[in-house]
JSON list of C-alpha atoms in Angstrom, two decimals:
[
{"chain": "N", "resi": 1, "resn": "UNK", "atom": "CA", "xyz": [110.19, 85.51, 111.63]},
{"chain": "N", "resi": 2, "resn": "UNK", "atom": "CA", "xyz": [107.41, 88.05, 111.26]},
{"chain": "N", "resi": 3, "resn": "UNK", "atom": "CA", "xyz": [103.95, 87.03, 112.39]},
{"chain": "N", "resi": 4, "resn": "UNK", "atom": "CA", "xyz": [101.26, 87.58, 109.81]},
{"chain": "N", "resi": 5, "resn": "UNK", "atom": "CA", "xyz": [97.50, 87.80, 109.93]},
{"chain": "N", "resi": 6, "resn": "UNK", "atom": "CA", "xyz": [95.47, 87.97, 113.11]},
{"chain": "N", "resi": 7, "resn": "UNK", "atom": "CA", "xyz": [98.40, 86.80, 115.25]},
{"chain": "N", "resi": 8, "resn": "UNK", "atom": "CA", "xyz": [100.30, 90.00, 114.53]},
{"chain": "N", "resi": 9, "resn": "UNK", "atom": "CA", "xyz": [100.40, 92.58, 117.33]},
{"chain": "N", "resi": 10, "resn": "UNK", "atom": "CA", "xyz": [100.15, 95.32, 114.69]},
{"chain": "N", "resi": 11, "resn": "UNK", "atom": "CA", "xyz": [96.68, 93.99, 113.82]},
{"chain": "N", "resi": 12, "resn": "UNK", "atom": "CA", "xyz": [95.74, 94.19, 117.50]},
{"chain": "N", "resi": 13, "resn": "UNK", "atom": "CA", "xyz": [96.95, 97.78, 117.76]},
{"chain": "N", "resi": 14, "resn": "UNK", "atom": "CA", "xyz": [95.13, 98.79, 114.57]},
{"chain": "N", "resi": 15, "resn": "UNK", "atom": "CA", "xyz": [91.92, 97.19, 115.84]},
{"chain": "N", "resi": 16, "resn": "UNK", "atom": "CA", "xyz": [92.35, 99.06, 119.12]},
{"chain": "N", "resi": 17, "resn": "UNK", "atom": "CA", "xyz": [92.63, 102.35, 117.21]},
{"chain": "N", "resi": 18, "resn": "UNK", "atom": "CA", "xyz": [89.60, 101.41, 115.12]},
{"chain": "N", "resi": 19, "resn": "UNK", "atom": "CA", "xyz": [87.63, 100.73, 118.32]},
{"chain": "N", "resi": 20, "resn": "UNK", "atom": "CA", "xyz": [88.56, 104.21, 119.58]},
{"chain": "N", "resi": 21, "resn": "UNK", "atom": "CA", "xyz": [87.27, 105.77, 116.37]},
{"chain": "N", "resi": 22, "resn": "UNK", "atom": "CA", "xyz": [84.11, 103.65, 116.55]},
{"chain": "N", "resi": 23, "resn": "UNK", "atom": "CA", "xyz": [83.57, 104.79, 120.15]},
{"chain": "N", "resi": 24, "resn": "UNK", "atom": "CA", "xyz": [84.02, 108.42, 119.12]},
{"chain": "N", "resi": 25, "resn": "UNK", "atom": "CA", "xyz": [81.38, 107.93, 116.43]},
{"chain": "N", "resi": 26, "resn": "UNK", "atom": "CA", "xyz": [79.15, 106.05, 118.90]},
{"chain": "N", "resi": 27, "resn": "UNK", "atom": "CA", "xyz": [79.10, 102.97, 116.69]},
{"chain": "N", "resi": 28, "resn": "UNK", "atom": "CA", "xyz": [77.77, 99.82, 118.36]},
{"chain": "N", "resi": 29, "resn": "UNK", "atom": "CA", "xyz": [80.70, 97.69, 117.14]},
{"chain": "N", "resi": 30, "resn": "UNK", "atom": "CA", "xyz": [83.25, 99.53, 119.31]},
{"chain": "N", "resi": 31, "resn": "UNK", "atom": "CA", "xyz": [83.16, 97.09, 122.28]},
{"chain": "N", "resi": 32, "resn": "UNK", "atom": "CA", "xyz": [83.43, 94.03, 120.01]},
{"chain": "N", "resi": 33, "resn": "UNK", "atom": "CA", "xyz": [86.35, 95.56, 118.10]},
{"chain": "N", "resi": 34, "resn": "UNK", "atom": "CA", "xyz": [88.07, 96.51, 121.37]},
{"chain": "N", "resi": 35, "resn": "UNK", "atom": "CA", "xyz": [87.59, 92.96, 122.64]},
{"chain": "N", "resi": 36, "resn": "UNK", "atom": "CA", "xyz": [89.14, 91.52, 119.47]},
{"chain": "N", "resi": 37, "resn": "UNK", "atom": "CA", "xyz": [92.09, 93.89, 119.81]},
{"chain": "N", "resi": 38, "resn": "UNK", "atom": "CA", "xyz": [92.66, 92.96, 123.45]},
{"chain": "N", "resi": 39, "resn": "UNK", "atom": "CA", "xyz": [92.43, 89.26, 122.62]},
{"chain": "N", "resi": 40, "resn": "UNK", "atom": "CA", "xyz": [94.98, 89.48, 119.80]},
{"chain": "N", "resi": 41, "resn": "UNK", "atom": "CA", "xyz": [97.36, 91.57, 121.89]},
{"chain": "N", "resi": 42, "resn": "UNK", "atom": "CA", "xyz": [97.05, 89.18, 124.83]},
{"chain": "N", "resi": 43, "resn": "UNK", "atom": "CA", "xyz": [97.86, 86.26, 122.53]},
{"chain": "N", "resi": 44, "resn": "UNK", "atom": "CA", "xyz": [100.81, 88.01, 120.88]},
{"chain": "N", "resi": 45, "resn": "UNK", "atom": "CA", "xyz": [102.33, 90.06, 123.69]},
{"chain": "N", "resi": 46, "resn": "UNK", "atom": "CA", "xyz": [101.01, 88.51, 126.90]},
{"chain": "N", "resi": 47, "resn": "UNK", "atom": "CA", "xyz": [98.87, 89.91, 129.70]},
{"chain": "N", "resi": 48, "resn": "UNK", "atom": "CA", "xyz": [101.69, 91.88, 131.33]},
{"chain": "N", "resi": 49, "resn": "UNK", "atom": "CA", "xyz": [102.67, 93.89, 128.25]},
{"chain": "N", "resi": 50, "resn": "UNK", "atom": "CA", "xyz": [101.78, 97.61, 128.59]},
{"chain": "N", "resi": 51, "resn": "UNK", "atom": "CA", "xyz": [100.11, 97.70, 125.16]},
{"chain": "N", "resi": 52, "resn": "UNK", "atom": "CA", "xyz": [97.94, 94.72, 126.08]},
{"chain": "N", "resi": 53, "resn": "UNK", "atom": "CA", "xyz": [97.04, 96.25, 129.43]},
{"chain": "N", "resi": 54, "resn": "UNK", "atom": "CA", "xyz": [96.05, 99.55, 127.78]},
{"chain": "N", "resi": 55, "resn": "UNK", "atom": "CA", "xyz": [93.86, 97.74, 125.24]},
{"chain": "N", "resi": 56, "resn": "UNK", "atom": "CA", "xyz": [92.19, 95.67, 127.96]},
{"chain": "N", "resi": 57, "resn": "UNK", "atom": "CA", "xyz": [91.54, 98.77, 130.06]},
{"chain": "N", "resi": 58, "resn": "UNK", "atom": "CA", "xyz": [90.04, 100.55, 127.04]},
{"chain": "N", "resi": 59, "resn": "UNK", "atom": "CA", "xyz": [87.72, 97.59, 126.42]},
{"chain": "N", "resi": 60, "resn": "UNK", "atom": "CA", "xyz": [86.68, 97.54, 130.08]},
{"chain": "N", "resi": 61, "resn": "UNK", "atom": "CA", "xyz": [85.88, 101.27, 129.97]},
{"chain": "N", "resi": 62, "resn": "UNK", "atom": "CA", "xyz": [83.74, 100.68, 126.89]},
{"chain": "N", "resi": 63, "resn": "UNK", "atom": "CA", "xyz": [81.69, 97.90, 128.43]},
{"chain": "N", "resi": 64, "resn": "UNK", "atom": "CA", "xyz": [81.67, 99.50, 131.88]},
{"chain": "N", "resi": 65, "resn": "UNK", "atom": "CA", "xyz": [80.62, 97.64, 134.97]},
{"chain": "N", "resi": 66, "resn": "UNK", "atom": "CA", "xyz": [77.56, 96.34, 133.13]},
{"chain": "N", "resi": 67, "resn": "UNK", "atom": "CA", "xyz": [78.41, 94.54, 129.86]},
{"chain": "N", "resi": 68, "resn": "UNK", "atom": "CA", "xyz": [74.76, 94.66, 128.78]},
{"chain": "N", "resi": 69, "resn": "UNK", "atom": "CA", "xyz": [74.84, 98.44, 128.91]},
{"chain": "N", "resi": 70, "resn": "UNK", "atom": "CA", "xyz": [73.85, 99.74, 125.50]},
{"chain": "N", "resi": 71, "resn": "UNK", "atom": "CA", "xyz": [75.07, 103.32, 125.92]},
{"chain": "N", "resi": 72, "resn": "UNK", "atom": "CA", "xyz": [78.53, 104.12, 124.61]},
{"chain": "N", "resi": 73, "resn": "UNK", "atom": "CA", "xyz": [80.51, 106.36, 126.98]},
{"chain": "N", "resi": 74, "resn": "UNK", "atom": "CA", "xyz": [81.68, 109.78, 125.91]},
{"chain": "N", "resi": 75, "resn": "UNK", "atom": "CA", "xyz": [84.84, 109.59, 123.82]},
{"chain": "N", "resi": 76, "resn": "UNK", "atom": "CA", "xyz": [86.75, 111.79, 126.29]},
{"chain": "N", "resi": 77, "resn": "UNK", "atom": "CA", "xyz": [85.67, 109.52, 129.17]},
{"chain": "N", "resi": 78, "resn": "UNK", "atom": "CA", "xyz": [86.87, 106.40, 127.38]},
{"chain": "N", "resi": 79, "resn": "UNK", "atom": "CA", "xyz": [90.25, 107.94, 126.56]},
{"chain": "N", "resi": 80, "resn": "UNK", "atom": "CA", "xyz": [90.66, 109.17, 130.12]},
{"chain": "N", "resi": 81, "resn": "UNK", "atom": "CA", "xyz": [90.77, 112.86, 129.18]}
]
């Protein structure tokens, strides 16, 4: 059976892409969107899945070592380029 709604890994992947666009545009919602994506992917695919790990790493790069940090990193830095 196909999962629908927020429990669908496709939703998690789309939210992860949205977070990347938000980060590129320096929008303040990027970390929250990335966190939602990572949460959905963790729930659907598990912590060990490569897609989940990539989404979690992206979220961590957005929030950095200091979650209260208000500055959004450069898009190239976040994507690891």
